[in-house]
mmCIF file of C-alpha atoms in Angstrom:
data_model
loop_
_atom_site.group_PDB
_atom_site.id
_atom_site.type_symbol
_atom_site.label_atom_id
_atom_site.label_comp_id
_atom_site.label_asym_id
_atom_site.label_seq_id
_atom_site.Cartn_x
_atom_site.Cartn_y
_atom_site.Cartn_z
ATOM 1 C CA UNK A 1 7.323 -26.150 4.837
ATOM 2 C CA UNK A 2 6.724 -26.757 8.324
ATOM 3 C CA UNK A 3 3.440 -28.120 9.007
ATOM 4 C CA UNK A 4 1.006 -26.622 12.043
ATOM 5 C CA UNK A 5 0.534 -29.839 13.313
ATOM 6 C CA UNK A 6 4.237 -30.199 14.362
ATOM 7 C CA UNK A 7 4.495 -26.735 15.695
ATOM 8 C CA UNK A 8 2.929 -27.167 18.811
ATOM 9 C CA UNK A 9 5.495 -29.650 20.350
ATOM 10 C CA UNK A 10 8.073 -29.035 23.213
ATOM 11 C CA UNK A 11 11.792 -28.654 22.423
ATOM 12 C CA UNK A 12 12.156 -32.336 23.928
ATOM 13 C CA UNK A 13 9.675 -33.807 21.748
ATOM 14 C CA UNK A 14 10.052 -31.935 18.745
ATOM 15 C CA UNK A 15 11.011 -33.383 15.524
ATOM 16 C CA UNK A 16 13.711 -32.659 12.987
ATOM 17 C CA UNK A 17 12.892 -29.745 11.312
ATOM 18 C CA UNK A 18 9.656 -28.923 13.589
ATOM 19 C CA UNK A 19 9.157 -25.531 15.066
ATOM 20 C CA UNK A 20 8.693 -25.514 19.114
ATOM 21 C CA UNK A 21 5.955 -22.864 19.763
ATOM 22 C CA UNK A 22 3.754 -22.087 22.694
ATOM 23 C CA UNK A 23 0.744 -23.602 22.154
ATOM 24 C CA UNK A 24 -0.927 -20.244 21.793
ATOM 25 C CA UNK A 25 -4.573 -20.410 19.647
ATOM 26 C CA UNK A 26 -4.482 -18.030 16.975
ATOM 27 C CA UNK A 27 -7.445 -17.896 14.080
ATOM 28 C CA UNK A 28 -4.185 -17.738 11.368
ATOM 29 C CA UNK A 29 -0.630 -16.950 11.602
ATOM 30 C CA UNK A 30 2.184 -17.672 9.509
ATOM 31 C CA UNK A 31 6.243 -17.238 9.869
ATOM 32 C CA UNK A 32 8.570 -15.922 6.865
ATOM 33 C CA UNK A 33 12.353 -15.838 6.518
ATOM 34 C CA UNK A 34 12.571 -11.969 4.614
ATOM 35 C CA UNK A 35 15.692 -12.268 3.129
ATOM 36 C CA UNK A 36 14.552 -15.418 1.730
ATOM 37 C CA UNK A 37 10.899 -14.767 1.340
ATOM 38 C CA UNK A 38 10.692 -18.793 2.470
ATOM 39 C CA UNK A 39 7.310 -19.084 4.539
ATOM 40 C CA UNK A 40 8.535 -21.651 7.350
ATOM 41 C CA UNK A 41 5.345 -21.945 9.309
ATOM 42 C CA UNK A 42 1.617 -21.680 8.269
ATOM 43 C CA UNK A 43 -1.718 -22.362 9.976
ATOM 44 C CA UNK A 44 -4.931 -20.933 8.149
ATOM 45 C CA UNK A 45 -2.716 -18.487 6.384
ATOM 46 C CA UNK A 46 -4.695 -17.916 3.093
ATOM 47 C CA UNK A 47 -8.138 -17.188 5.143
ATOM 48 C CA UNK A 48 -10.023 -14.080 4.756
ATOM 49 C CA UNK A 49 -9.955 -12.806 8.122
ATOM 50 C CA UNK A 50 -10.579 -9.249 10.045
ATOM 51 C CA UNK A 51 -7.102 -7.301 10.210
ATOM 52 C CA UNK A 52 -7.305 -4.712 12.106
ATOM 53 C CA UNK A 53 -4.709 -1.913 12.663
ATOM 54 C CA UNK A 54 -2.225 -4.266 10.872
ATOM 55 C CA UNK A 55 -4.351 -2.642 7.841
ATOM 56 C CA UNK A 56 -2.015 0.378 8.300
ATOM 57 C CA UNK A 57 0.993 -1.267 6.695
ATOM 58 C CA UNK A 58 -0.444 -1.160 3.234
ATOM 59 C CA UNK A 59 -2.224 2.687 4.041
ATOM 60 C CA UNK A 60 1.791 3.726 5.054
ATOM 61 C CA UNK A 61 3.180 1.915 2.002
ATOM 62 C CA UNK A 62 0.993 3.877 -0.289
ATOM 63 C CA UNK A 63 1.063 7.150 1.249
ATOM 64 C CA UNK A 64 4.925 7.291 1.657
ATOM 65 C CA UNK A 65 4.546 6.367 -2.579
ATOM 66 C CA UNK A 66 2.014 8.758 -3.838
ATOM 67 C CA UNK A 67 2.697 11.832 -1.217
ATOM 68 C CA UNK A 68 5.666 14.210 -2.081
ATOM 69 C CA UNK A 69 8.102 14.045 0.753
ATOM 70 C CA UNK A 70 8.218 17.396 2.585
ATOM 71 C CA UNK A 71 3.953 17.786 1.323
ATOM 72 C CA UNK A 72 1.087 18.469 4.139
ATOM 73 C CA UNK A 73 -1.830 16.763 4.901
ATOM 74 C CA UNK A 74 -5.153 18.161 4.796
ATOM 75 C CA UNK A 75 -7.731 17.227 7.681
ATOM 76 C CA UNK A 76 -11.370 17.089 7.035
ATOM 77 C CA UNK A 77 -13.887 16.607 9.473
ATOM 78 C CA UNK A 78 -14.292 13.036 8.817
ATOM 79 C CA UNK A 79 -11.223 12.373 9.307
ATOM 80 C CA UNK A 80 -10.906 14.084 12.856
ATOM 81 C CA UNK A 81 -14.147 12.702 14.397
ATOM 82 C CA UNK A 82 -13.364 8.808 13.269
ATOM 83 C CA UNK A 83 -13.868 6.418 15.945
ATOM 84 C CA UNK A 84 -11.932 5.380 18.230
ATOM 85 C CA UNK A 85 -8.469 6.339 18.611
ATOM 86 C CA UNK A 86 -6.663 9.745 17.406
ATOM 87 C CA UNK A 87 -3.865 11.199 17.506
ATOM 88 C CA UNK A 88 -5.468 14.861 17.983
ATOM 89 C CA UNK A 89 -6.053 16.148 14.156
ATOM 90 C CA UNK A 90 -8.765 19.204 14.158
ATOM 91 C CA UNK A 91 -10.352 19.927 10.978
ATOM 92 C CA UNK A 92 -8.847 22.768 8.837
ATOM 93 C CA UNK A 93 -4.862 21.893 9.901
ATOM 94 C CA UNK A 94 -2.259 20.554 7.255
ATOM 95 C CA UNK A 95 -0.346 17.610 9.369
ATOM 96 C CA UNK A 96 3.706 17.566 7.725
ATOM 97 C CA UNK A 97 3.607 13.999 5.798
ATOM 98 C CA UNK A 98 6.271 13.163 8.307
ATOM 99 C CA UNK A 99 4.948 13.447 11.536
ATOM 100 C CA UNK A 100 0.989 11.681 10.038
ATOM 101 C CA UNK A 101 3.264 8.391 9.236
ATOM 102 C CA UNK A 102 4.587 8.404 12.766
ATOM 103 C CA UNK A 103 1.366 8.800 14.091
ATOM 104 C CA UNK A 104 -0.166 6.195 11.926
ATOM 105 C CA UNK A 105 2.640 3.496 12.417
ATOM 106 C CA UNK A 106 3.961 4.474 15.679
ATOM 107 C CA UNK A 107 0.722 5.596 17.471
ATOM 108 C CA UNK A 108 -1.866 3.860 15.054
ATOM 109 C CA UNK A 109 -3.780 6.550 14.821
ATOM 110 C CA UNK A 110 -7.110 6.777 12.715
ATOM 111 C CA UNK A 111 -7.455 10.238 12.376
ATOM 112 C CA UNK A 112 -3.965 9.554 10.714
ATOM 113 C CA UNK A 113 -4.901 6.666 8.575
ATOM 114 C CA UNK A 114 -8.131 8.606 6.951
ATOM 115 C CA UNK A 115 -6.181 12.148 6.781
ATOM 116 C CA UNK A 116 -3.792 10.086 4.673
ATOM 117 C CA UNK A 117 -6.678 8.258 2.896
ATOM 118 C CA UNK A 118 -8.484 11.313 1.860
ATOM 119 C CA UNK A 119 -5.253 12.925 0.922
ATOM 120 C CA UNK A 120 -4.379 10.291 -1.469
ATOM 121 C CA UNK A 121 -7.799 8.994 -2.621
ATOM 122 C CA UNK A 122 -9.616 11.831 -3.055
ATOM 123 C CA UNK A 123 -12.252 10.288 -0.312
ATOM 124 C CA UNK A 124 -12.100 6.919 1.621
ATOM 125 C CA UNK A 125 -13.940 5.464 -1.822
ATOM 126 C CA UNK A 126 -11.500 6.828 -3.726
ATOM 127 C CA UNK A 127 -8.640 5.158 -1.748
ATOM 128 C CA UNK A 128 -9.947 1.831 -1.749
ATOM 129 C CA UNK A 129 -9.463 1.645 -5.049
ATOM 130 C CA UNK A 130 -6.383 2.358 -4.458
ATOM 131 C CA UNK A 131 -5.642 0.071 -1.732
ATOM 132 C CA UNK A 132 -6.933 -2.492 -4.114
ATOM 133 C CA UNK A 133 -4.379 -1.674 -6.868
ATOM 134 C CA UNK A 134 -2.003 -1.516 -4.404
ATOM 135 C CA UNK A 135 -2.574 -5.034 -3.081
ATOM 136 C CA UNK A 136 -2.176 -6.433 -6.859
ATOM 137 C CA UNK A 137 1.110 -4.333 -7.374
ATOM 138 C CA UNK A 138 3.186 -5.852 -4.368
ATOM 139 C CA UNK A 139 1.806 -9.422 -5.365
ATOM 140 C CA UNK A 140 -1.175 -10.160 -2.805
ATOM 141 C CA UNK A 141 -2.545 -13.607 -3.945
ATOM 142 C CA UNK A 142 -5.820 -14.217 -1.661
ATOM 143 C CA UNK A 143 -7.876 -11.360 -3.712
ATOM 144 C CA UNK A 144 -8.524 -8.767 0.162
ATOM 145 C CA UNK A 145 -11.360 -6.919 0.422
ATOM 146 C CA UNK A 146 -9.786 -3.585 1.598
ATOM 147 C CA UNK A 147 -12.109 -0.785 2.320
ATOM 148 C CA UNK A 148 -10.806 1.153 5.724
ATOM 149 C CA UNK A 149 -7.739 2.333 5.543
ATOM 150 C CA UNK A 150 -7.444 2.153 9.312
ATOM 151 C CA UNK A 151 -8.451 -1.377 9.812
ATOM 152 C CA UNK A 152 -12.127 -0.686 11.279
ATOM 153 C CA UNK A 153 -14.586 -2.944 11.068
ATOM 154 C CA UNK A 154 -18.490 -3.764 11.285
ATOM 155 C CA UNK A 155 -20.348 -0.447 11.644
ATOM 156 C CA UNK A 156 -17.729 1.635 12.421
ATOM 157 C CA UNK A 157 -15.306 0.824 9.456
ATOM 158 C CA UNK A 158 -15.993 2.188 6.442
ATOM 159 C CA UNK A 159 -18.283 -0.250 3.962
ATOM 160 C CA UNK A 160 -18.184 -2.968 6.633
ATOM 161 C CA UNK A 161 -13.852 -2.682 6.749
ATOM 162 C CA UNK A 162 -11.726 -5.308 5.407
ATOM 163 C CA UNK A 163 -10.907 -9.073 5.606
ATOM 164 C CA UNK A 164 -7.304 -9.749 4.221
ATOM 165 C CA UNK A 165 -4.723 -13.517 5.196
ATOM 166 C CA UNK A 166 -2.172 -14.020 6.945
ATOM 167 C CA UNK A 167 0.103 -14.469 3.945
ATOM 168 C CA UNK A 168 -1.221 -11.285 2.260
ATOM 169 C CA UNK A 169 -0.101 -9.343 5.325
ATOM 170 C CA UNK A 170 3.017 -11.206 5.314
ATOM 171 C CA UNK A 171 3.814 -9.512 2.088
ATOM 172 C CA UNK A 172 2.535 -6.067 3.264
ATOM 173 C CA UNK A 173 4.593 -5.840 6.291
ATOM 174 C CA UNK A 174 7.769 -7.220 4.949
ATOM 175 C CA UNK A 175 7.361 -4.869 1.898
ATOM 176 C CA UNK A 176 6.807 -1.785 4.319
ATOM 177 C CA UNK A 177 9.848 -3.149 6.335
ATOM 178 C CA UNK A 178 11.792 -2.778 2.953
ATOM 179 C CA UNK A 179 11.160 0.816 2.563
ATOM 180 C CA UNK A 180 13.898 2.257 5.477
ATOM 181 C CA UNK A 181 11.621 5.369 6.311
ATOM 182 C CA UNK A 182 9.046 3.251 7.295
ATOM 183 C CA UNK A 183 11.296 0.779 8.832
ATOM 184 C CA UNK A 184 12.780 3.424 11.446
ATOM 185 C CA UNK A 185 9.224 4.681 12.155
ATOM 186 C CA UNK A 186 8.388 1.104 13.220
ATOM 187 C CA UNK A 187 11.274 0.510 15.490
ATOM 188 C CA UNK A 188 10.460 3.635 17.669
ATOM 189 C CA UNK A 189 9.185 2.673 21.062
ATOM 190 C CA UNK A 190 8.743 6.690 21.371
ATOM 191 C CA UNK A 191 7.883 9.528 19.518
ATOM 192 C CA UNK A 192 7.884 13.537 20.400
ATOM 193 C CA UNK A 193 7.062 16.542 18.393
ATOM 194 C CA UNK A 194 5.097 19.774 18.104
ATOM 195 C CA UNK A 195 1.423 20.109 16.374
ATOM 196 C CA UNK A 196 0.396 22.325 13.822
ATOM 197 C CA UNK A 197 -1.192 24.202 16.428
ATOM 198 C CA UNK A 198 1.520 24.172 18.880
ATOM 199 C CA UNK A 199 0.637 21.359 21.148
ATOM 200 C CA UNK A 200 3.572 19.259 22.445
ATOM 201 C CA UNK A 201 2.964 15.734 21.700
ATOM 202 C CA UNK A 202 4.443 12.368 23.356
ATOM 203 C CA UNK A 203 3.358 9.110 21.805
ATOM 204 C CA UNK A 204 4.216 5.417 23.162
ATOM 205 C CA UNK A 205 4.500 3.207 20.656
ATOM 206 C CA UNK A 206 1.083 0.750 20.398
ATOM 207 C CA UNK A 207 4.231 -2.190 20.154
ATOM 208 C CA UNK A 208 5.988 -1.058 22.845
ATOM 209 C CA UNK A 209 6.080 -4.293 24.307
ATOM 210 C CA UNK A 210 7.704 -6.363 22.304
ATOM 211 C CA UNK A 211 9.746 -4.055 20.701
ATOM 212 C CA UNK A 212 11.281 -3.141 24.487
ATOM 213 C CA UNK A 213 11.018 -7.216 25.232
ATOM 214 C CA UNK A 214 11.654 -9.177 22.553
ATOM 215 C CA UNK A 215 16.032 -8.922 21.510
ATOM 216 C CA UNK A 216 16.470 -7.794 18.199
ATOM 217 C CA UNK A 217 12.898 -6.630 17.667
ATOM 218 C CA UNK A 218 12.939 -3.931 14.768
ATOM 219 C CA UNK A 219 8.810 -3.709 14.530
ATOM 220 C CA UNK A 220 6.191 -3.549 13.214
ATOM 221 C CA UNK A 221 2.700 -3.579 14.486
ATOM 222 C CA UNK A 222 -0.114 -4.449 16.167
ATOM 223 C CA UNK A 223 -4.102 -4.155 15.859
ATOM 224 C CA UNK A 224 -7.256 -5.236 17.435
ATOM 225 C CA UNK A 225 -10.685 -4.740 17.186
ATOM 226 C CA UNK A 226 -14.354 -6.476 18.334
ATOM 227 C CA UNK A 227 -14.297 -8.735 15.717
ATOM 228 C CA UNK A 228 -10.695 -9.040 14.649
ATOM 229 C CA UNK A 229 -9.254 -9.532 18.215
ATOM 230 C CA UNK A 230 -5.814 -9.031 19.496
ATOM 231 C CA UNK A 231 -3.757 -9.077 16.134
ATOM 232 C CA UNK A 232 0.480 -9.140 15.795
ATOM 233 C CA UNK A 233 2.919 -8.650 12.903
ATOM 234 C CA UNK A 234 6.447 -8.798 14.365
ATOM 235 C CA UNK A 235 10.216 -8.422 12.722
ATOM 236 C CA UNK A 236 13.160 -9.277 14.484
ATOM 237 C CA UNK A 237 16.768 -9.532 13.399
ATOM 238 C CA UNK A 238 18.993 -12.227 14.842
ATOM 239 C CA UNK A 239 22.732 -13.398 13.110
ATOM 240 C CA UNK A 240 22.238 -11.138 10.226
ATOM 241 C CA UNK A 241 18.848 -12.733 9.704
ATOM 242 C CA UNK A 242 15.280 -11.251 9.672
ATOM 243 C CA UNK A 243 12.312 -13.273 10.390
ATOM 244 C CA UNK A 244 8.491 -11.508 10.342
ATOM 245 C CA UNK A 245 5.311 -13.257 11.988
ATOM 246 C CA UNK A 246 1.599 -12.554 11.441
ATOM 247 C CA UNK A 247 -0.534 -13.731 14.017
ATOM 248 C CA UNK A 248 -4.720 -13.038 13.669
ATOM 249 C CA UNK A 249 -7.024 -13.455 16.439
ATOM 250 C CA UNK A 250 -5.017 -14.924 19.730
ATOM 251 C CA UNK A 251 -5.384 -13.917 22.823
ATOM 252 C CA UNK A 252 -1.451 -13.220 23.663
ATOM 253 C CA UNK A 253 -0.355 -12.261 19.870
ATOM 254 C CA UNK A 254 3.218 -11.493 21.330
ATOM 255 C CA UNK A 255 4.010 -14.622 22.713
ATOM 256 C CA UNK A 256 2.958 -16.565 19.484
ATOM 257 C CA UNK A 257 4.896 -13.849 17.285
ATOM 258 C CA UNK A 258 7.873 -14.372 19.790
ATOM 259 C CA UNK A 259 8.118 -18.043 19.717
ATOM 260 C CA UNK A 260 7.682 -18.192 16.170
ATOM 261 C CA UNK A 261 10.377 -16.083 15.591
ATOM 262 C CA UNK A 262 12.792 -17.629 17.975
ATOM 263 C CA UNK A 263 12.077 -21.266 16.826
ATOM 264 C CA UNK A 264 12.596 -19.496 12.954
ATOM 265 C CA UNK A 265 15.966 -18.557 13.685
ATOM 266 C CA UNK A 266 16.856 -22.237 14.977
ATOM 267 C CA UNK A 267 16.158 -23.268 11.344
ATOM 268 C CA UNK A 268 19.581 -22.749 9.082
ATOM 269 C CA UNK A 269 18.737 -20.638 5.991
ATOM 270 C CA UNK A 270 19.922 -24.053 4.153
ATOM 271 C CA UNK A 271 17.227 -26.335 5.794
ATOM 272 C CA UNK A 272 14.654 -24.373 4.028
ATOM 273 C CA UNK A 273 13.802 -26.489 1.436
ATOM 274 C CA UNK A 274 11.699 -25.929 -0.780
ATOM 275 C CA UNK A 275 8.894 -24.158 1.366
ATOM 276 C CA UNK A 276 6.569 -21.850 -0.349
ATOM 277 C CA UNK A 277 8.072 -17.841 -0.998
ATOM 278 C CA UNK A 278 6.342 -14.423 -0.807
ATOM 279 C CA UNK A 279 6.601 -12.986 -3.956
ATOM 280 C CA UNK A 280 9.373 -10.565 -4.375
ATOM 281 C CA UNK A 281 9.643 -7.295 -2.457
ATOM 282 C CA UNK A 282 7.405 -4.631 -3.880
ATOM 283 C CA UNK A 283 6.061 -1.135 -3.843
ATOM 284 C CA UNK A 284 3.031 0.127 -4.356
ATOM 285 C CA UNK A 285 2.770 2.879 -7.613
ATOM 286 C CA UNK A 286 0.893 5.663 -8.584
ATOM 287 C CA UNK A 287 -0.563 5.868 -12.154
ATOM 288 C CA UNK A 288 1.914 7.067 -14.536
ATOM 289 C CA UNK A 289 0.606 10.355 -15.953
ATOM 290 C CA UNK A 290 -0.824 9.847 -19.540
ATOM 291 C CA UNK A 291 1.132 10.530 -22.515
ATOM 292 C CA UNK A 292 0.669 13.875 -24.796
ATOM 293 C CA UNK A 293 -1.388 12.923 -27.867
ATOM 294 C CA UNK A 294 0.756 11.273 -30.299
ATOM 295 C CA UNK A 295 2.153 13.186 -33.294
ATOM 296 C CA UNK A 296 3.250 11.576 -36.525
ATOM 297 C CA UNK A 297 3.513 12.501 -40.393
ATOM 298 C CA UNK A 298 1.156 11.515 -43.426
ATOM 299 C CA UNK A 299 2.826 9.726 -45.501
ATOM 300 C CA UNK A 300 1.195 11.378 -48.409
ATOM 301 C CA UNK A 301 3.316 14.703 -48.307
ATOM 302 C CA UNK A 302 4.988 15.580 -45.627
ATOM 303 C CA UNK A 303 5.509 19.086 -46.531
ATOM 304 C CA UNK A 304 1.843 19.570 -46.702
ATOM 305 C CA UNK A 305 0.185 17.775 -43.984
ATOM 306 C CA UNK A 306 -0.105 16.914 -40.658
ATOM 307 C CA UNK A 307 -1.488 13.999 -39.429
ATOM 308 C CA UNK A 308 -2.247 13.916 -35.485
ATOM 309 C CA UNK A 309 -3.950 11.313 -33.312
ATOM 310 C CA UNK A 310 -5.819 12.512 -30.636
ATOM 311 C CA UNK A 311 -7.009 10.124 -28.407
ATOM 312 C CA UNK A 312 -11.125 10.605 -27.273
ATOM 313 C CA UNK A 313 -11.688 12.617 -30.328
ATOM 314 C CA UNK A 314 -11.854 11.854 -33.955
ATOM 315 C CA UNK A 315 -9.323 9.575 -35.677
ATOM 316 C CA UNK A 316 -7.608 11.698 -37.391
ATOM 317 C CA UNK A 317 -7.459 15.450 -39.029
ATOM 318 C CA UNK A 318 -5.392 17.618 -41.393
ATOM 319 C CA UNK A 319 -3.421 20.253 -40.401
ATOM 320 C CA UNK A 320 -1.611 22.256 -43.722
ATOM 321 C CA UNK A 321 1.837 22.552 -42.851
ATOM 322 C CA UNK A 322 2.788 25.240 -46.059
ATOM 323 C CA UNK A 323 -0.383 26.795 -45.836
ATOM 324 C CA UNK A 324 0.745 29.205 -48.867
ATOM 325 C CA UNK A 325 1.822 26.495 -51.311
ATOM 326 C CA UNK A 326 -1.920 24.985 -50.571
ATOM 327 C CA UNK A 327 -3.697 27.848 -51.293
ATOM 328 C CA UNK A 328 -2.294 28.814 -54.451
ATOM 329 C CA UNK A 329 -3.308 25.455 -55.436
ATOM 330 C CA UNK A 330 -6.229 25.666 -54.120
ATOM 331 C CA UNK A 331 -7.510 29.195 -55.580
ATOM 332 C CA UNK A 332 -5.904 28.282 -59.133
ATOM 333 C CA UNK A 333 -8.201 25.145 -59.063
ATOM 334 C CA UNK A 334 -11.063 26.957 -58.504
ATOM 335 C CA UNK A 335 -10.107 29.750 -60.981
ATOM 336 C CA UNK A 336 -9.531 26.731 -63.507
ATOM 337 C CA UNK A 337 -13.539 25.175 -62.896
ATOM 338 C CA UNK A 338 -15.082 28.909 -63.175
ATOM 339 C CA UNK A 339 -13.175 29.562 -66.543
ATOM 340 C CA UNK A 340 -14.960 25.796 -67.888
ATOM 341 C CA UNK A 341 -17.913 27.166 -66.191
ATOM 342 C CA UNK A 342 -17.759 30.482 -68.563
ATOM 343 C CA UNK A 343 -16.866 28.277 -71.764
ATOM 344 C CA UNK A 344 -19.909 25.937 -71.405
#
């Protein structure tokens, strides 16, 4: 593994094996090979920090799992008055699946993120928990505290938001990267398309910049709020190879993300060593439905009766399975006691 201390060195005074970065602050960031899952540069990666918008790579994973492609998403009214920045949902409309995830990813959208909450959840409590199962799934090792599915924070996010590492985003963005739906959303620089209620819609990618600036950018977001600042998770493709970036709290995101990512590229997939990994790709799951109450015979006479498990109710019951053979029995016992009876 590359350590932070040799990363902020010039190319003429770097050593073997160091990464030359602009010596850009950043609260955390951290540098993975995908295909490898090799993390090649770290700096305060496993810190609970404020995510922002880059929450919204987990909310897409998990909606593009649990929603049926082709389904519609409902808009309450919590959903279209959440602060700040919306895409234009009104309360009462059905959004297409589709065109939510473009405004979530492309245009980062809130109104987006807690339509698709809400849809999924139940309510935004309900979707934490999800979010939460979610992060153990795809193999998120720095136990997040995920609340907001949009990435707000403080007063505004919802339970006080969410504080999630560098590494654990790492694995959420390069996990949403995997999926190719998602992928394509995050490599638009533009999206058009019509409303439910008719309204012609343009959005500019909230990436736009280094996706139109950086060669062989392929995505994937950015975020930013009060406390989280300006906030970068970058892909780019170069030789056949794919590095992603996280950077948390810098005050020019893209050019850390950029020289990262440039400097990872100089390092031959061989020269990796034996650097920490992501764990493999993942994707989030819904539950499996329960199975039907289990059915099995007595062993006393199968002919006769049933024995069936129900689960939440008593252990077990019997069920006569030749109800007529059991009867006769039954009513020449009883005959059989009332003639003794009569004797006596």
């Amino acid at each position: 593994m590359l350590a932070a201390s040799l990363a902020f060195t010039s190319p003429a005074s770097a050593q073997p094996g160091a990464i030359p970065v602009p010596p850009v602050p950043a609260k955390a960031s951290i540098l993975v090979d995908v295909d490898t899952g090799r993390v090649l540069y770290e700096n305060n990666d496993h810190a609970p920090l404020r995510p922002g918008s880059l929450t919204k790579t987990l909310t897409a994973m998990i909606a593009a799992d649990w929603l049926p492609a082709g389904s519609r998403v409902p808009v309450t009214p919590v959903d279209a008055t959440v602060y700040p920045d919306r895409v234009g949902m009104k309360p009462g409309q059905q959004w297409p699946l589709d065109i939510t995830l473009h405004a979530l990813v492309t245009d980062s959208a809130n109104d987006a993120a807690y339509a698709l909450a809400e849809d999924v959840g139940g309510s935004l409590g309900g979707f934490s928990q999800v979010m939460q199962q979610a992060a153990r799934q795809i193999g998120m090792v720095d136990h997040p505290t995920l609340e907001d599915p949009a990435g707000l924070d403080g007063t505004e996010g919802f339970r006080g938001g969410n504080r999630i590492s560098a590494w654990d985003l790492a694995v959420a963005g390069r996990d949403m990267m995997a999926n190719p739906d998602l992928a394509a959303i995050a490599a638009l620089r533009t999206y058009d398309f019509t409303g439910p209620d008719g309204i012609k819609y343009h959005l500019l990618s909230r990436n736009y910049h280094f996706l139109a600036s950086y060669p062989g950018a392929i995505g994937v977001k950015t975020g930013f709020t009060d406390r989280a600042g300006y906030c970068d998770m970058e892909e780019a493709v170069s030789g056949g190879r794919k590095m992603l970036a996280v950077v948390l709290g810098s005050p020019n995101p893209d050019a850390l993300a950029a020289g990262l990512i440039t400097a990872g590229f100089k390092v031959p997939a061989a020269g990796e060593g034996d650097s920490p990994s992501l764990p493999p790709v993942a994707e989030p799951r819904p539950p499996q439905p329960a199975p039907p109450p289990t059915t099995s015979t007595s062993t006393t006479d199968p002919k006769l009766v049933q024995k069936v498990v129900r689960p939440g109710g008593p252990s077990t019951f019997l069920h006569a399975v030749e109800g007529g053979g059991l009867v006769v029995g039954l009513v020449l016992l009883t005959w059989r006691w009332r003639a003794r009876g009569r004797r006596r």
